Tab-separated table of C-alpha atoms in Angstrom:
chain	number	residue	atom	x	y	z
A	10	MET	CA	70.889	303.555	26.859
A	11	ARG	CA	70.826	303.625	23.474
A	12	ILE	CA	70.336	301.810	19.963
A	13	SER	CA	73.934	300.169	19.036
A	14	GLY	CA	73.369	299.912	15.515
A	15	GLY	CA	70.936	300.548	12.017
A	16	LYS	CA	68.874	303.605	11.115
A	17	ALA	CA	68.051	304.583	14.254
A	18	LYS	CA	72.040	304.285	16.164
A	19	GLY	CA	71.504	306.359	18.734
A	20	ILE	CA	68.527	306.683	19.900
A	21	LYS	CA	68.401	306.713	23.579
A	22	LEU	CA	66.108	304.079	25.233
A	23	ARG	CA	64.181	305.804	28.547
A	24	ILE	CA	63.691	303.611	31.478
A	25	PRO	CA	60.665	304.313	33.693
A	26	LYS	CA	61.816	306.417	37.038
A	27	GLY	CA	62.685	304.035	39.763
A	28	SER	CA	62.102	300.987	37.637
A	29	PRO	CA	63.847	297.135	39.008
A	30	LEU	CA	64.440	296.764	34.939
A	31	ARG	CA	68.156	295.390	34.090
A	32	PRO	CA	68.118	295.985	30.484
A	33	ALA	CA	70.062	294.484	28.351
A	34	ALA	CA	73.517	296.636	28.262
A	35	GLU	CA	74.635	297.646	24.875
A	36	PRO	CA	77.714	295.598	24.452
A	37	VAL	CA	75.673	292.369	24.481
A	38	ARG	CA	73.718	293.887	22.543
A	39	GLU	CA	76.238	294.633	19.663
A	40	ARG	CA	77.973	290.737	20.247
A	41	LEU	CA	74.004	288.834	19.663
A	42	PHE	CA	73.424	291.313	15.971
A	43	SER	CA	76.610	290.830	15.108
A	44	SER	CA	76.455	287.085	15.299
A	45	LEU	CA	72.687	287.228	13.900
A	46	GLY	CA	74.360	289.600	10.732
A	47	ASP	CA	71.629	289.053	7.821
A	48	LEU	CA	69.219	286.520	9.429
A	49	VAL	CA	67.796	290.026	10.732
A	50	SER	CA	67.169	291.875	7.840
A	51	GLY	CA	63.082	291.171	7.136
A	52	ALA	CA	62.556	289.111	10.393
A	53	LYS	CA	59.683	288.880	12.621
A	54	PHE	CA	60.152	289.222	16.006
A	55	LEU	CA	58.682	288.324	19.310
A	56	ASP	CA	60.248	290.307	22.517
A	57	LEU	CA	59.195	287.841	25.354
A	58	PHE	CA	59.715	290.073	29.008
A	59	ALA	CA	60.309	293.093	26.224
A	60	GLY	CA	61.558	295.765	29.422
A	61	THR	CA	62.834	298.977	27.495
A	62	GLY	CA	62.230	296.713	24.838
A	63	SER	CA	65.554	297.013	23.975
A	64	TYR	CA	66.094	293.323	21.941
A	65	GLY	CA	63.300	294.209	19.895
A	66	LEU	CA	64.146	297.984	19.147
A	67	GLU	CA	67.513	297.161	17.969
A	68	ALA	CA	66.278	294.565	15.323
A	69	LEU	CA	63.932	296.966	14.693
A	70	SER	CA	66.119	299.565	13.359
A	71	ARG	CA	68.446	297.218	12.122
A	72	GLY	CA	65.802	295.889	9.329
A	73	ALA	CA	63.308	293.405	11.275
A	74	GLU	CA	59.801	293.511	9.084
A	75	SER	CA	57.728	293.192	12.459
A	76	GLY	CA	56.998	292.534	15.802
A	77	ALA	CA	55.554	292.318	18.689
A	78	PHE	CA	56.458	293.500	22.009
A	79	ILE	CA	55.172	291.896	25.479
A	80	GLU	CA	55.924	293.735	28.736
A	81	GLN	CA	53.298	292.902	31.805
A	82	ASP	CA	54.428	295.455	33.622
A	83	VAL	CA	51.978	298.393	32.538
A	84	ASN	CA	54.030	301.390	32.825
A	85	THR	CA	56.863	299.928	31.661
A	86	ALA	CA	55.078	298.897	28.592
A	87	SER	CA	53.881	302.990	28.306
A	88	CYS	CA	57.397	303.709	28.414
A	89	LEU	CA	58.348	301.080	25.750
A	90	ARG	CA	55.559	301.937	23.308
A	91	ASN	CA	57.258	305.606	23.830
A	92	ASN	CA	60.539	303.899	22.166
A	93	LEU	CA	58.590	302.500	19.976
A	94	THR	CA	57.781	305.414	18.349
A	95	ALA	CA	60.944	307.044	18.657
A	96	VAL	CA	62.871	304.013	16.950
A	97	CYS	CA	60.242	303.668	14.577
A	98	LYS	CA	60.494	308.214	13.509
A	99	SER	CA	64.561	307.210	13.270
A	100	ALA	CA	64.625	304.665	11.903
A	101	ASN	CA	61.798	306.303	9.098
A	102	VAL	CA	59.720	302.919	9.948
A	103	SER	CA	55.671	302.663	10.503
A	104	PRO	CA	55.221	301.701	14.082
A	105	ASP	CA	51.853	299.972	11.930
A	106	SER	CA	53.797	296.328	12.169
A	107	PHE	CA	54.697	296.983	15.604
A	108	GLU	CA	52.728	295.879	18.563
A	109	VAL	CA	53.225	296.245	22.288
A	110	ILE	CA	51.003	294.247	24.392
A	111	SER	CA	50.760	294.589	27.924
A	112	GLY	CA	50.369	291.174	29.813
A	113	ASP	CA	52.276	287.633	30.846
A	114	ALA	CA	54.624	286.668	28.823
A	115	LEU	CA	54.100	283.017	29.367
A	116	ARG	CA	49.999	283.428	28.642
A	117	THR	CA	50.132	286.030	26.434
A	118	THR	CA	49.409	285.516	23.081
A	119	PRO	CA	50.335	288.376	19.964
A	120	ARG	CA	47.971	289.798	17.753
A	121	GLN	CA	50.219	288.804	15.105
A	122	SER	CA	49.187	285.556	13.313
A	123	GLY	CA	52.019	283.156	12.928
A	124	SER	CA	55.200	282.149	13.850
A	125	PHE	CA	58.284	284.713	14.456
A	126	ASP	CA	62.464	284.411	12.881
A	127	LEU	CA	63.510	285.760	16.169
A	128	ILE	CA	62.147	285.762	19.652
A	129	PHE	CA	63.880	287.486	22.493
A	130	ALA	CA	63.452	286.300	25.982
A	131	ASP	CA	65.027	288.278	29.242
A	132	PRO	CA	63.049	287.467	31.858
A	133	PRO	CA	64.298	288.506	35.403
A	134	TYR	CA	66.878	286.031	36.621
A	135	ALA	CA	65.208	285.447	40.089
A	136	ILE	CA	62.798	283.522	38.559
A	137	LEU	CA	64.736	282.075	35.259
A	138	MET	CA	65.003	278.481	36.258
A	139	LYS	CA	61.339	278.171	37.399
A	140	ILE	CA	59.732	279.515	34.544
A	141	ALA	CA	62.333	278.953	31.824
A	142	PRO	CA	60.545	274.885	31.312
A	143	LYS	CA	57.087	276.521	30.909
A	144	LEU	CA	58.344	279.110	28.203
A	145	PHE	CA	59.920	277.178	26.022
A	146	ALA	CA	56.355	274.946	25.977
A	147	ARG	CA	54.780	277.318	25.007
A	148	ILE	CA	56.693	278.792	21.841
A	149	LEU	CA	56.326	275.139	20.785
A	150	GLY	CA	53.293	274.532	22.071
A	151	ASP	CA	51.760	278.003	20.723
A	152	GLY	CA	52.767	277.410	17.298
A	153	LEU	CA	54.879	280.641	17.508
A	154	ALA	CA	58.628	278.727	16.301
A	155	HIS	CA	58.856	277.581	13.080
A	156	LYS	CA	62.137	274.953	12.138
A	157	SER	CA	64.315	277.888	11.544
A	158	SER	CA	63.402	279.955	14.589
A	159	LEU	CA	65.652	281.179	16.752
A	160	LEU	CA	65.198	281.738	20.301
A	161	ILE	CA	67.304	284.234	22.186
A	162	LEU	CA	67.843	283.648	25.804
A	163	GLU	CA	69.424	285.967	27.666
A	164	LEU	CA	70.764	284.404	31.295
A	165	PRO	CA	73.701	284.667	33.709
A	166	GLY	CA	77.038	283.071	32.590
A	167	GLU	CA	76.396	280.212	35.449
A	168	VAL	CA	73.344	278.780	34.284
A	169	GLU	CA	72.900	276.072	32.108
A	170	LEU	CA	69.892	274.883	30.403
A	171	ASP	CA	68.747	272.234	28.007
A	172	ALA	CA	64.894	272.588	27.155
A	173	GLU	CA	63.441	269.697	25.784
A	174	GLY	CA	62.448	269.993	21.485
A	175	TRP	CA	65.128	273.218	22.023
A	176	GLN	CA	69.256	272.387	20.929
A	177	CYS	CA	71.151	275.184	22.355
A	178	GLU	CA	73.602	275.839	18.849
A	179	ARG	CA	75.916	278.385	20.354
A	180	ARG	CA	76.362	280.695	23.569
A	181	LEU	CA	77.311	283.788	23.367
A	182	GLY	CA	79.748	286.018	26.336
A	183	LYS	CA	81.693	284.754	29.653
A	184	ALA	CA	80.575	282.046	31.757
A	185	ARG	CA	81.517	283.773	34.464
A	186	LYS	CA	78.898	284.149	37.440
A	187	GLY	CA	76.706	287.048	37.451
A	188	VAL	CA	77.798	288.120	34.011
A	189	PRO	CA	75.119	288.348	31.535
A	190	THR	CA	75.208	285.828	28.271
A	191	LEU	CA	73.716	284.717	25.382
A	192	ALA	CA	71.873	281.326	24.442
A	193	LEU	CA	70.728	280.460	20.782
A	194	PHE	CA	68.669	277.666	20.908
A	195	ARG	CA	66.849	276.606	17.528
A	196	PRO	CA	63.473	274.039	18.103
A	197	THR	CA	64.353	270.283	17.173
A	198	SER	CA	59.825	269.183	17.862
A	199	VAL	CA	58.431	268.055	14.644
A	200	ARG	CA	56.323	270.592	15.604
A	201	ALA	CA	57.654	273.114	15.670
A	202	GLU	CA	58.226	272.260	12.121
A	203	GLN	CA	54.781	273.524	10.560
A	204	ARG	CA	54.789	276.493	9.011
């Protein structure tokens, strides 16, 4: 698996040996970042359930200014730190504006203050329906989103989600069982409008 675009295009991302991770496929990331276009340049991102960090690292490669990765598994977070170092080096970007935190994506707060422009969330499909309401509520309740934030949630094609305080603007990918798709949500609540 490699970075698909930007300054670090082609850099290989490592996956911990024996890991059950389901990293975001290159075609899925390419589709997403083509859709996002100029929204990435200068953005501040949050990558939840980060795994290898493929979404956030792709954003970094394509010009994001700063970001935070949250990954619960300690070994995976360590591997992600190595991936971050490699991508920063290739993109000629200082790693000081990016942080990797080992913790629960539903509870851990990034050290970076304020809200994020882009929020990537790629939870394990097996727990998605159970944690989705908590995830959406947590992002708004903790002030991680502002009125123009975009939450990009990876989910299987057959799954439809509605969330209080959020509106799905569009869906990328085919609505087929088991096929990864991306739902792009914007906040609609008053709380999220405070920046």
